[in-house]
Amino acid sequence: MRAVLLGPPGAGKGTQAVRLAERYSIPAISTGDIFRANVSGDTELGRQAKEFMNAGALVPDEVTNAMVQDRLGQPDVANGFLLDGYPRNPDQAVVLDLMLGEQGVSLDTAIELTVDFDAVTERLLMRATLEGRSDDTEPVIRKRLEVYSTSTAPLTAFYEGRGLLLQVDGLGDMDEVTQRIISAIDHR
Ligand code: AMP
């Protein structure tokens, strides 16, 4: 399986990606996690990404695409992967297609977790108190949701047009959501 996981911030992508990766024995690749690790490690990539992340903005495409290209060149993705948080806009989606094309493979599924915006805002504010992520403050959460609406939401139509889209209700119990996704994938 070569899949991307879509949905607004706070939709539960991270949690579900880890579970699905285990279920299908493929690596879950979270661009947000890779960026955060680089910010913590104070690497060059981290320094390039930090200000954008703290503002709730997207890290520039050149930086993000280069990082993903490098990650997708590693041996553990040979039998598939689940991308969590990439692509975040149609330009990244086109680049992803090109990168996979160079490897002679293609994406087979785009899973979108659909959730209500008010519900995710609440969820993110709650996570702020639990995890202390520096981009989980109310103004930055609002900005991230806005970036989602303008830049990322068009990916729904993009992948629908390619016949790859699976929409799954992301609200409710985490185990139930996992089951919904698995059953959507298995009934493709
Ligand atoms: P996430 O953990 O997926 O919510 O990502 C946290 C932050 O990392 C985002 O708000 C962006 O600043 C940055 N980021 C993650 N993935 C991408 C991406 N595909 N393109 C640009 N920026 C990204």
Short mmCIF file of C-alpha atoms and ligand atoms in Angstrom, two decimals:
data_model
loop_
_atom_site.label_atom_id
_atom_site.label_comp_id
_atom_site.label_asym_id
_atom_site.label_seq_id
_atom_site.Cartn_x
_atom_site.Cartn_y
_atom_site.Cartn_z
CA MET A 1 0.00 0.00 0.00
CA ARG A 2 1.23 3.46 -0.91
CA ALA A 3 -1.12 5.86 0.77
CA VAL A 4 -1.50 9.41 2.00
CA LEU A 5 -3.58 10.38 5.01
CA LEU A 6 -5.48 13.66 4.70
CA GLY A 7 -7.54 15.71 7.11
CA PRO A 8 -7.34 18.92 9.12
CA PRO A 9 -4.95 19.36 12.03
CA GLY A 10 -6.41 17.61 15.05
CA ALA A 11 -8.34 15.06 12.98
CA GLY A 12 -6.32 12.23 14.55
CA LYS A 13 -4.06 11.54 11.56
CA GLY A 14 -0.98 10.86 13.69
CA THR A 15 -2.71 8.32 15.90
CA GLN A 16 -4.37 6.55 13.00
CA ALA A 17 -1.20 6.56 10.88
CA VAL A 18 0.71 4.65 13.54
CA ARG A 19 -2.06 2.05 13.86
CA LEU A 20 -2.48 1.62 10.10
CA ALA A 21 1.27 1.33 9.60
CA GLU A 22 1.30 -1.55 12.05
CA ARG A 23 -1.75 -3.19 10.47
CA TYR A 24 -0.29 -3.07 6.95
CA SER A 25 3.40 -3.46 7.94
CA ILE A 26 4.52 -0.26 6.27
CA PRO A 27 6.28 2.78 7.73
CA ALA A 28 4.20 5.79 8.77
CA ILE A 29 6.00 8.92 7.65
CA SER A 30 4.93 12.10 9.42
CA THR A 31 6.48 15.22 7.93
CA GLY A 32 5.46 17.15 11.06
CA ASP A 33 7.33 14.62 13.27
CA ILE A 34 10.42 14.81 11.04
CA PHE A 35 10.36 18.60 11.22
CA ARG A 36 9.86 18.57 15.00
CA ALA A 37 12.78 16.15 15.47
CA ASN A 38 14.96 18.47 13.38
CA VAL A 39 13.86 21.52 15.35
CA SER A 40 14.70 19.70 18.61
CA GLY A 41 18.05 18.60 17.22
CA ASP A 42 18.72 22.14 15.98
CA THR A 43 19.72 20.88 12.53
CA GLU A 44 19.91 23.04 9.41
CA LEU A 45 16.51 21.64 8.32
CA GLY A 46 15.09 22.42 11.76
CA ARG A 47 16.34 25.98 11.56
CA GLN A 48 14.74 26.36 8.13
CA ALA A 49 11.39 25.00 9.32
CA LYS A 50 11.03 26.42 12.82
CA GLU A 51 9.69 29.92 12.17
CA PHE A 52 7.06 28.64 9.72
CA MET A 53 5.91 25.94 12.13
CA ASN A 54 5.64 28.33 15.04
CA ALA A 55 3.53 30.65 12.91
CA GLY A 56 1.23 27.79 11.83
CA ALA A 57 2.34 28.30 8.22
CA LEU A 58 3.55 25.68 5.77
CA VAL A 59 7.28 25.14 5.52
CA PRO A 60 8.26 26.14 1.95
CA ASP A 61 7.67 23.45 -0.67
CA GLU A 62 11.34 23.22 -1.78
CA VAL A 63 12.41 22.37 1.77
CA THR A 64 9.55 19.95 2.39
CA ASN A 65 9.73 18.20 -0.97
CA ALA A 66 13.49 17.66 -0.66
CA MET A 67 13.02 16.11 2.76
CA VAL A 68 10.27 13.78 1.53
CA GLN A 69 12.27 12.80 -1.53
CA ASP A 70 15.13 11.80 0.73
CA ARG A 71 12.81 9.84 3.03
CA LEU A 72 11.13 8.01 0.14
CA GLY A 73 14.55 6.98 -1.14
CA GLN A 74 15.18 4.88 1.96
CA PRO A 75 14.93 1.09 1.76
CA ASP A 76 12.09 0.64 4.28
CA VAL A 77 9.57 2.23 1.92
CA ALA A 78 10.18 -0.28 -0.88
CA ASN A 79 6.99 -2.19 -0.04
CA GLY A 80 4.82 0.79 0.72
CA PHE A 81 4.30 3.69 3.08
CA LEU A 82 1.70 5.84 4.69
CA LEU A 83 2.37 9.56 4.48
CA ASP A 84 0.89 11.62 7.30
CA GLY A 85 0.87 15.37 6.71
CA TYR A 86 2.20 15.32 3.15
CA PRO A 87 1.16 16.50 0.64
CA ARG A 88 -0.29 19.69 2.12
CA ASN A 89 -1.12 21.46 -1.16
CA PRO A 90 -1.69 20.50 -4.80
CA ASP A 91 1.87 21.46 -5.81
CA GLN A 92 3.29 18.99 -3.30
CA ALA A 93 0.85 16.37 -4.58
CA VAL A 94 2.16 16.84 -8.12
CA VAL A 95 5.75 16.57 -6.89
CA LEU A 96 4.87 13.41 -4.97
CA ASP A 97 3.48 11.87 -8.16
CA LEU A 98 6.71 12.73 -9.97
CA MET A 99 8.91 11.31 -7.21
CA LEU A 100 6.98 8.05 -7.19
CA GLY A 101 6.94 7.95 -10.97
CA GLU A 102 10.74 8.09 -10.95
CA GLN A 103 10.70 4.98 -8.78
CA GLY A 104 8.25 3.29 -11.16
CA VAL A 105 5.45 3.21 -8.58
CA SER A 106 2.34 5.26 -7.84
CA LEU A 107 0.03 6.16 -5.02
CA ASP A 108 -2.88 3.79 -4.58
CA THR A 109 -5.00 5.43 -1.88
CA ALA A 110 -5.74 8.81 -0.33
CA ILE A 111 -7.55 8.40 2.98
CA GLU A 112 -9.29 11.51 4.24
CA LEU A 113 -10.44 11.77 7.84
CA THR A 114 -13.46 14.05 7.82
CA VAL A 115 -14.19 16.02 10.99
CA ASP A 116 -16.11 19.04 12.12
CA PHE A 117 -13.96 22.18 12.44
CA ASP A 118 -15.28 23.15 15.88
CA ALA A 119 -14.55 19.66 17.13
CA VAL A 120 -10.94 19.72 15.91
CA THR A 121 -10.33 23.16 17.37
CA GLU A 122 -11.45 21.86 20.74
CA ARG A 123 -9.34 18.74 20.35
CA LEU A 124 -6.24 20.76 19.47
CA LEU A 125 -6.69 23.10 22.40
CA MET A 126 -6.94 20.09 24.69
CA ARG A 127 -3.79 18.59 23.16
CA ALA A 128 -2.02 21.88 23.83
CA THR A 129 -2.35 21.34 27.54
CA LEU A 130 -1.30 17.67 27.32
CA GLU A 131 1.66 17.76 24.94
CA GLY A 132 2.80 21.37 25.10
CA ARG A 133 3.45 21.63 21.36
CA SER A 134 4.57 25.15 20.62
CA ASP A 135 2.12 25.44 17.70
CA ASP A 136 -0.92 24.41 19.77
CA THR A 137 -1.89 27.87 21.00
CA GLU A 138 -5.25 29.29 19.98
CA PRO A 139 -4.06 31.88 17.41
CA VAL A 140 -1.68 29.37 15.79
CA ILE A 141 -4.38 26.68 15.77
CA ARG A 142 -6.69 29.11 13.96
CA LYS A 143 -3.95 29.86 11.46
CA ARG A 144 -3.28 26.14 10.86
CA LEU A 145 -6.98 25.52 10.24
CA GLU A 146 -7.05 28.46 7.82
CA VAL A 147 -3.99 27.09 5.98
CA TYR A 148 -5.76 23.75 5.82
CA SER A 149 -8.88 25.30 4.26
CA THR A 150 -7.05 27.33 1.66
CA SER A 151 -4.05 25.13 0.79
CA THR A 152 -4.78 21.54 1.81
CA ALA A 153 -8.54 21.07 1.39
CA PRO A 154 -8.27 21.25 -2.45
CA LEU A 155 -6.47 17.89 -2.26
CA THR A 156 -9.82 16.22 -1.67
CA ALA A 157 -10.95 17.11 -5.18
CA PHE A 158 -7.46 16.39 -6.56
CA TYR A 159 -7.47 12.79 -5.32
CA GLU A 160 -11.15 12.29 -5.97
CA GLY A 161 -10.48 13.18 -9.60
CA ARG A 162 -7.90 10.41 -9.71
CA GLY A 163 -10.24 7.88 -8.19
CA LEU A 164 -8.00 7.43 -5.13
CA LEU A 165 -10.09 9.10 -2.44
CA LEU A 166 -11.51 7.23 0.54
CA GLN A 167 -13.40 9.47 2.96
CA VAL A 168 -13.81 8.19 6.48
CA ASP A 169 -15.66 9.80 9.37
CA GLY A 170 -12.91 10.78 11.80
CA LEU A 171 -15.15 11.67 14.72
CA GLY A 172 -15.71 9.30 17.60
CA ASP A 173 -13.81 6.60 19.39
CA MET A 174 -10.23 6.07 18.10
CA ASP A 175 -10.62 2.29 17.78
CA GLU A 176 -13.83 2.75 15.84
CA VAL A 177 -12.17 5.20 13.48
CA THR A 178 -9.32 2.72 12.91
CA GLN A 179 -11.85 0.00 12.10
CA ARG A 180 -13.69 2.31 9.70
CA ILE A 181 -10.47 3.10 7.85
CA ILE A 182 -9.40 -0.56 7.65
CA SER A 183 -12.77 -1.58 6.34
CA ALA A 184 -12.73 1.25 3.76
CA ILE A 185 -9.27 0.15 2.59
CA ASP A 186 -10.15 -3.52 2.49
CA HIS A 187 -13.34 -2.85 0.50
CA ARG A 188 -11.68 -0.59 -2.07
P1 AMP B 1 1.70 18.40 11.61
O1 AMP B 1 2.39 17.67 12.70
O2 AMP B 1 1.43 17.54 10.41
O3 AMP B 1 0.48 19.14 12.08
O4 AMP B 1 2.73 19.51 11.09
C1 AMP B 1 3.21 20.52 11.95
C2 AMP B 1 3.78 21.66 11.13
O5 AMP B 1 4.88 21.18 10.33
C3 AMP B 1 2.84 22.29 10.14
O6 AMP B 1 1.99 23.27 10.73
C4 AMP B 1 3.81 22.89 9.13
O7 AMP B 1 4.41 24.07 9.63
C5 AMP B 1 4.89 21.82 9.06
N1 AMP B 1 4.58 20.81 8.03
C6 AMP B 1 4.28 19.49 8.20
N2 AMP B 1 4.07 18.88 7.02
C7 AMP B 1 4.23 19.83 6.07
C8 AMP B 1 4.12 19.85 4.66
N3 AMP B 1 3.79 18.75 3.96
N4 AMP B 1 4.36 21.02 4.01
C9 AMP B 1 4.71 22.14 4.68
N5 AMP B 1 4.79 22.20 6.01
C10 AMP B 1 4.56 21.07 6.71
#
